[in-house]
Amino acid sequence: MTGSPAASTVTDLTPWVIPSFINGCVCPIDDHVWTYGALDTGVDAPPTLYRRGPAKQRVNGLALNLDAGFTHGLKTRPAKGPKSFPQRYQLAPLRQWCQEHPDIFRDPACRPEVVCWAGLLKTIMLTPAHLHNPEATGWIVLAWKIEGTLYLAHVNRPAKPVEQPAMKKSSEKDNEDTERYSFWGQKFEQCLTNSNEEANFSDTLADKTSYIAVRSRRINGIKVLFGAEIDCRDPDGSGRYVELKTTSVDAISTHQGRSMNNAKNNYNRFKMLSWWAQCYIAAVPKVLVGYRTADGCCVSTDEFYTDDLPAKSKAAGAEWNCQDAINFLGAFLDKVKKTTKEDYTKNMYTFEWSPGTLLVKIYSITKNQSKKSSYCETAA
């Protein structure tokens, strides 16, 4: 097992064969989503999507350069909501919210069986479509039980060692590109949620704390409570949430039905799938996309309803199936629930999938009472 803690006894369990999950019976998922409130991040409600006519006019009218201020932003990048936790590796903020709302756990009708971040659910859903994707990173999920409730956390995979100078330089470039794309996305959000027409978006990012909704829905009969970052809400008065995304302008030609290249193929196969999974699981009905050039200039926008993304992607040549994603998530939650029976003081479990394999490896971690495991610290 990758990164197994030395302070615990790790036992190899029977792995799962992924195709058996995908081709099973159709997984039921409730359309109704309960909203219990939000994490205490200092933000009482998500910002409103600002429009002056179509959102396209808002972007083009400002000649929005997403890259402006990037160098300074790279050095003093402000914390952005749950990513400062960091969201993918810790459950502490969500655990704290659960402890502050004990009534939900006392009521059998409301009591969640599973608690996690929405991002983890999305990662699991994407697995069937990424089985043969060489750029996939795989995942490790840690599962533990406290007083009958199952908690799931996405554990960081150890970074591969970089030894040769050329490889090190390439790795540093990849890290800078990741920071740059993240900066562009945050700048796009800042622009479309700021109602000040005189605002100067040429500077670096302003501090921004995200709104983290706490929601719940039944997936394969299992009630899952999750935290989900919400970008903004629709200004039409409905209060419905909207997800904001940016992508390469090269994707537009695919959307308009022209010839496909590698970038457009990636857009249809993976980006639309990722957007759909993220918005579907958190019940966000709409996605607003900003199309940017290679140097970070946003040139146009488009809007999609979440429910329309699978059909649009399929029409452009993608082969992913949203029902496979739902089936896999439902089967995964069911298996984790059946596997994780003991309290975390006795056993925890990890579920690991690596790209290029059709197996999910399962490990039982028995805590060594005389030492503190790094996984136990994650659970705490």
JSON list of C-alpha atoms in Angstrom, two decimals, residues 47-178:
[
{"chain": "A", "resi": 47, "resn": "PRO", "atom": "CA", "xyz": [-22.42, 36.10, -3.97]},
{"chain": "A", "resi": 48, "resn": "THR", "atom": "CA", "xyz": [-24.80, 36.93, -6.78]},
{"chain": "A", "resi": 49, "resn": "LEU", "atom": "CA", "xyz": [-23.71, 36.43, -10.37]},
{"chain": "A", "resi": 50, "resn": "TYR", "atom": "CA", "xyz": [-23.46, 39.95, -11.76]},
{"chain": "A", "resi": 51, "resn": "ARG", "atom": "CA", "xyz": [-24.90, 40.62, -15.20]},
{"chain": "A", "resi": 52, "resn": "ARG", "atom": "CA", "xyz": [-25.21, 43.82, -17.20]},
{"chain": "A", "resi": 53, "resn": "GLY", "atom": "CA", "xyz": [-27.14, 42.25, -20.01]},
{"chain": "A", "resi": 54, "resn": "PRO", "atom": "CA", "xyz": [-25.62, 38.90, -21.00]},
{"chain": "A", "resi": 55, "resn": "ALA", "atom": "CA", "xyz": [-22.59, 37.76, -19.04]},
{"chain": "A", "resi": 56, "resn": "LYS", "atom": "CA", "xyz": [-20.69, 37.88, -22.35]},
{"chain": "A", "resi": 57, "resn": "GLN", "atom": "CA", "xyz": [-21.04, 41.67, -22.37]},
{"chain": "A", "resi": 58, "resn": "ARG", "atom": "CA", "xyz": [-19.72, 41.82, -18.83]},
{"chain": "A", "resi": 59, "resn": "VAL", "atom": "CA", "xyz": [-16.53, 40.02, -19.84]},
{"chain": "A", "resi": 60, "resn": "ASN", "atom": "CA", "xyz": [-15.99, 41.68, -23.21]},
{"chain": "A", "resi": 61, "resn": "GLY", "atom": "CA", "xyz": [-16.85, 45.11, -21.84]},
{"chain": "A", "resi": 62, "resn": "LEU", "atom": "CA", "xyz": [-14.01, 44.82, -19.34]},
{"chain": "A", "resi": 63, "resn": "ALA", "atom": "CA", "xyz": [-11.52, 43.27, -21.78]},
{"chain": "A", "resi": 64, "resn": "LEU", "atom": "CA", "xyz": [-10.78, 40.87, -18.95]},
{"chain": "A", "resi": 65, "resn": "ASN", "atom": "CA", "xyz": [-7.14, 39.84, -18.63]},
{"chain": "A", "resi": 66, "resn": "LEU", "atom": "CA", "xyz": [-7.14, 36.97, -16.14]},
{"chain": "A", "resi": 67, "resn": "ASP", "atom": "CA", "xyz": [-3.34, 36.94, -15.97]},
{"chain": "A", "resi": 68, "resn": "ALA", "atom": "CA", "xyz": [-2.99, 40.50, -14.65]},
{"chain": "A", "resi": 69, "resn": "GLY", "atom": "CA", "xyz": [-1.35, 40.47, -11.24]},
{"chain": "A", "resi": 70, "resn": "PHE", "atom": "CA", "xyz": [-0.36, 36.82, -11.41]},
{"chain": "A", "resi": 71, "resn": "THR", "atom": "CA", "xyz": [3.30, 37.20, -10.39]},
{"chain": "A", "resi": 72, "resn": "HIS", "atom": "CA", "xyz": [2.39, 38.98, -7.16]},
{"chain": "A", "resi": 73, "resn": "GLY", "atom": "CA", "xyz": [-0.53, 36.61, -6.60]},
{"chain": "A", "resi": 74, "resn": "LEU", "atom": "CA", "xyz": [1.78, 33.61, -6.87]},
{"chain": "A", "resi": 75, "resn": "LYS", "atom": "CA", "xyz": [3.83, 34.88, -3.92]},
{"chain": "A", "resi": 76, "resn": "THR", "atom": "CA", "xyz": [1.00, 36.00, -1.65]},
{"chain": "A", "resi": 77, "resn": "ARG", "atom": "CA", "xyz": [-1.93, 34.00, -2.90]},
{"chain": "A", "resi": 78, "resn": "PRO", "atom": "CA", "xyz": [-4.94, 34.46, -0.59]},
{"chain": "A", "resi": 79, "resn": "ALA", "atom": "CA", "xyz": [-6.61, 31.47, 1.02]},
{"chain": "A", "resi": 80, "resn": "LYS", "atom": "CA", "xyz": [-9.74, 30.49, -0.88]},
{"chain": "A", "resi": 81, "resn": "GLY", "atom": "CA", "xyz": [-12.35, 28.79, 1.20]},
{"chain": "A", "resi": 82, "resn": "PRO", "atom": "CA", "xyz": [-12.00, 25.06, 1.80]},
{"chain": "A", "resi": 83, "resn": "LYS", "atom": "CA", "xyz": [-8.76, 24.74, -0.18]},
{"chain": "A", "resi": 84, "resn": "SER", "atom": "CA", "xyz": [-7.00, 26.40, 2.74]},
{"chain": "A", "resi": 85, "resn": "PHE", "atom": "CA", "xyz": [-7.98, 23.41, 4.91]},
{"chain": "A", "resi": 86, "resn": "PRO", "atom": "CA", "xyz": [-6.93, 21.79, 2.46]},
{"chain": "A", "resi": 87, "resn": "GLN", "atom": "CA", "xyz": [-10.33, 20.45, 1.44]},
{"chain": "A", "resi": 88, "resn": "ARG", "atom": "CA", "xyz": [-9.17, 17.23, -0.18]},
{"chain": "A", "resi": 89, "resn": "TYR", "atom": "CA", "xyz": [-7.19, 15.91, 2.77]},
{"chain": "A", "resi": 90, "resn": "GLN", "atom": "CA", "xyz": [-8.98, 16.95, 5.95]},
{"chain": "A", "resi": 91, "resn": "LEU", "atom": "CA", "xyz": [-12.46, 16.72, 7.36]},
{"chain": "A", "resi": 92, "resn": "ALA", "atom": "CA", "xyz": [-11.87, 18.84, 10.46]},
{"chain": "A", "resi": 93, "resn": "PRO", "atom": "CA", "xyz": [-14.12, 21.81, 9.42]},
{"chain": "A", "resi": 94, "resn": "LEU", "atom": "CA", "xyz": [-16.97, 19.51, 8.41]},
{"chain": "A", "resi": 95, "resn": "ARG", "atom": "CA", "xyz": [-16.48, 17.39, 11.54]},
{"chain": "A", "resi": 96, "resn": "GLN", "atom": "CA", "xyz": [-16.68, 20.57, 13.63]},
{"chain": "A", "resi": 97, "resn": "TRP", "atom": "CA", "xyz": [-19.93, 21.55, 11.92]},
{"chain": "A", "resi": 98, "resn": "CYS", "atom": "CA", "xyz": [-21.38, 18.11, 12.71]},
{"chain": "A", "resi": 99, "resn": "GLN", "atom": "CA", "xyz": [-20.38, 18.48, 16.37]},
{"chain": "A", "resi": 100, "resn": "GLU", "atom": "CA", "xyz": [-22.07, 21.88, 16.50]},
{"chain": "A", "resi": 101, "resn": "HIS", "atom": "CA", "xyz": [-25.32, 20.42, 15.11]},
{"chain": "A", "resi": 102, "resn": "PRO", "atom": "CA", "xyz": [-25.92, 17.28, 17.22]},
{"chain": "A", "resi": 103, "resn": "ASP", "atom": "CA", "xyz": [-29.69, 17.34, 16.65]},
{"chain": "A", "resi": 104, "resn": "ILE", "atom": "CA", "xyz": [-29.18, 16.11, 13.09]},
{"chain": "A", "resi": 105, "resn": "PHE", "atom": "CA", "xyz": [-27.46, 13.00, 14.44]},
{"chain": "A", "resi": 106, "resn": "ARG", "atom": "CA", "xyz": [-30.11, 12.36, 17.12]},
{"chain": "A", "resi": 107, "resn": "ASP", "atom": "CA", "xyz": [-33.01, 12.32, 14.65]},
{"chain": "A", "resi": 108, "resn": "PRO", "atom": "CA", "xyz": [-33.15, 8.95, 12.80]},
{"chain": "A", "resi": 109, "resn": "ALA", "atom": "CA", "xyz": [-34.86, 10.63, 9.86]},
{"chain": "A", "resi": 110, "resn": "CYS", "atom": "CA", "xyz": [-32.02, 13.13, 9.41]},
{"chain": "A", "resi": 111, "resn": "ARG", "atom": "CA", "xyz": [-28.99, 11.23, 10.69]},
{"chain": "A", "resi": 112, "resn": "PRO", "atom": "CA", "xyz": [-26.36, 10.91, 7.94]},
{"chain": "A", "resi": 113, "resn": "GLU", "atom": "CA", "xyz": [-24.72, 7.54, 7.35]},
{"chain": "A", "resi": 114, "resn": "VAL", "atom": "CA", "xyz": [-21.74, 9.05, 5.51]},
{"chain": "A", "resi": 115, "resn": "VAL", "atom": "CA", "xyz": [-19.98, 12.43, 5.89]},
{"chain": "A", "resi": 116, "resn": "CYS", "atom": "CA", "xyz": [-17.45, 13.73, 3.31]},
{"chain": "A", "resi": 117, "resn": "TRP", "atom": "CA", "xyz": [-16.66, 16.54, 0.90]},
{"chain": "A", "resi": 118, "resn": "ALA", "atom": "CA", "xyz": [-18.56, 16.77, -2.38]},
{"chain": "A", "resi": 119, "resn": "GLY", "atom": "CA", "xyz": [-15.19, 16.81, -4.14]},
{"chain": "A", "resi": 120, "resn": "LEU", "atom": "CA", "xyz": [-14.49, 13.27, -2.97]},
{"chain": "A", "resi": 121, "resn": "LEU", "atom": "CA", "xyz": [-17.82, 12.06, -4.36]},
{"chain": "A", "resi": 122, "resn": "LYS", "atom": "CA", "xyz": [-16.96, 13.68, -7.68]},
{"chain": "A", "resi": 123, "resn": "THR", "atom": "CA", "xyz": [-13.54, 11.99, -7.75]},
{"chain": "A", "resi": 124, "resn": "ILE", "atom": "CA", "xyz": [-15.14, 8.57, -7.26]},
{"chain": "A", "resi": 125, "resn": "MET", "atom": "CA", "xyz": [-17.75, 9.25, -9.93]},
{"chain": "A", "resi": 126, "resn": "LEU", "atom": "CA", "xyz": [-15.06, 10.06, -12.51]},
{"chain": "A", "resi": 127, "resn": "THR", "atom": "CA", "xyz": [-13.27, 6.71, -12.09]},
{"chain": "A", "resi": 128, "resn": "PRO", "atom": "CA", "xyz": [-15.07, 4.67, -14.79]},
{"chain": "A", "resi": 129, "resn": "ALA", "atom": "CA", "xyz": [-14.30, 7.30, -17.45]},
{"chain": "A", "resi": 130, "resn": "HIS", "atom": "CA", "xyz": [-10.63, 7.49, -16.42]},
{"chain": "A", "resi": 131, "resn": "LEU", "atom": "CA", "xyz": [-9.80, 3.78, -16.37]},
{"chain": "A", "resi": 132, "resn": "HIS", "atom": "CA", "xyz": [-7.66, 4.14, -19.50]},
{"chain": "A", "resi": 133, "resn": "ASN", "atom": "CA", "xyz": [-6.68, 7.81, -19.11]},
{"chain": "A", "resi": 134, "resn": "PRO", "atom": "CA", "xyz": [-2.87, 8.04, -18.79]},
{"chain": "A", "resi": 135, "resn": "GLU", "atom": "CA", "xyz": [-3.19, 11.50, -17.19]},
{"chain": "A", "resi": 136, "resn": "ALA", "atom": "CA", "xyz": [-5.37, 10.27, -14.33]},
{"chain": "A", "resi": 137, "resn": "THR", "atom": "CA", "xyz": [-3.84, 10.44, -10.87]},
{"chain": "A", "resi": 138, "resn": "GLY", "atom": "CA", "xyz": [-5.78, 7.74, -9.05]},
{"chain": "A", "resi": 139, "resn": "TRP", "atom": "CA", "xyz": [-7.02, 8.14, -5.50]},
{"chain": "A", "resi": 140, "resn": "ILE", "atom": "CA", "xyz": [-6.79, 6.89, -1.92]},
{"chain": "A", "resi": 141, "resn": "VAL", "atom": "CA", "xyz": [-9.86, 7.17, 0.33]},
{"chain": "A", "resi": 142, "resn": "LEU", "atom": "CA", "xyz": [-9.59, 6.74, 4.09]},
{"chain": "A", "resi": 143, "resn": "ALA", "atom": "CA", "xyz": [-12.75, 5.47, 5.85]},
{"chain": "A", "resi": 144, "resn": "TRP", "atom": "CA", "xyz": [-13.45, 5.39, 9.57]},
{"chain": "A", "resi": 145, "resn": "LYS", "atom": "CA", "xyz": [-16.52, 5.17, 11.77]},
{"chain": "A", "resi": 146, "resn": "ILE", "atom": "CA", "xyz": [-17.42, 7.30, 14.79]},
{"chain": "A", "resi": 147, "resn": "GLU", "atom": "CA", "xyz": [-20.59, 6.53, 16.78]},
{"chain": "A", "resi": 148, "resn": "GLY", "atom": "CA", "xyz": [-22.16, 4.78, 13.82]},
{"chain": "A", "resi": 149, "resn": "THR", "atom": "CA", "xyz": [-21.43, 7.47, 11.22]},
{"chain": "A", "resi": 150, "resn": "LEU", "atom": "CA", "xyz": [-18.95, 6.78, 8.43]},
{"chain": "A", "resi": 151, "resn": "TYR", "atom": "CA", "xyz": [-16.42, 9.49, 7.55]},
{"chain": "A", "resi": 152, "resn": "LEU", "atom": "CA", "xyz": [-14.51, 9.53, 4.27]},
{"chain": "A", "resi": 153, "resn": "ALA", "atom": "CA", "xyz": [-11.40, 11.57, 3.47]},
{"chain": "A", "resi": 154, "resn": "HIS", "atom": "CA", "xyz": [-9.36, 11.88, 0.29]},
{"chain": "A", "resi": 155, "resn": "VAL", "atom": "CA", "xyz": [-5.74, 11.14, 1.27]},
{"chain": "A", "resi": 156, "resn": "ASN", "atom": "CA", "xyz": [-2.85, 12.75, -0.58]},
{"chain": "A", "resi": 157, "resn": "ARG", "atom": "CA", "xyz": [-0.83, 10.41, -2.75]},
{"chain": "A", "resi": 158, "resn": "PRO", "atom": "CA", "xyz": [2.93, 10.74, -2.13]},
{"chain": "A", "resi": 159, "resn": "ALA", "atom": "CA", "xyz": [4.67, 12.84, -4.76]},
{"chain": "A", "resi": 160, "resn": "LYS", "atom": "CA", "xyz": [7.00, 11.01, -7.12]},
{"chain": "A", "resi": 161, "resn": "PRO", "atom": "CA", "xyz": [10.69, 11.86, -6.51]},
{"chain": "A", "resi": 162, "resn": "VAL", "atom": "CA", "xyz": [12.23, 14.22, -9.05]},
{"chain": "A", "resi": 163, "resn": "GLU", "atom": "CA", "xyz": [15.95, 13.53, -9.48]},
{"chain": "A", "resi": 164, "resn": "GLN", "atom": "CA", "xyz": [17.15, 14.61, -12.91]},
{"chain": "A", "resi": 165, "resn": "PRO", "atom": "CA", "xyz": [17.54, 18.40, -13.53]},
{"chain": "A", "resi": 166, "resn": "ALA", "atom": "CA", "xyz": [15.40, 18.28, -16.67]},
{"chain": "A", "resi": 167, "resn": "MET", "atom": "CA", "xyz": [12.62, 16.46, -14.82]},
{"chain": "A", "resi": 168, "resn": "LYS", "atom": "CA", "xyz": [12.87, 18.92, -11.92]},
{"chain": "A", "resi": 169, "resn": "LYS", "atom": "CA", "xyz": [12.56, 21.87, -14.28]},
{"chain": "A", "resi": 170, "resn": "SER", "atom": "CA", "xyz": [9.53, 20.28, -15.94]},
{"chain": "A", "resi": 171, "resn": "SER", "atom": "CA", "xyz": [7.93, 19.64, -12.55]},
{"chain": "A", "resi": 172, "resn": "GLU", "atom": "CA", "xyz": [8.46, 23.26, -11.51]},
{"chain": "A", "resi": 173, "resn": "LYS", "atom": "CA", "xyz": [6.87, 24.42, -14.77]},
{"chain": "A", "resi": 174, "resn": "ASP", "atom": "CA", "xyz": [3.87, 22.16, -14.16]},
{"chain": "A", "resi": 175, "resn": "ASN", "atom": "CA", "xyz": [3.47, 23.60, -10.66]},
{"chain": "A", "resi": 176, "resn": "GLU", "atom": "CA", "xyz": [3.60, 27.15, -11.98]},
{"chain": "A", "resi": 177, "resn": "ASP", "atom": "CA", "xyz": [1.03, 26.32, -14.68]},
{"chain": "A", "resi": 178, "resn": "THR", "atom": "CA", "xyz": [-1.27, 24.83, -12.04]}
]
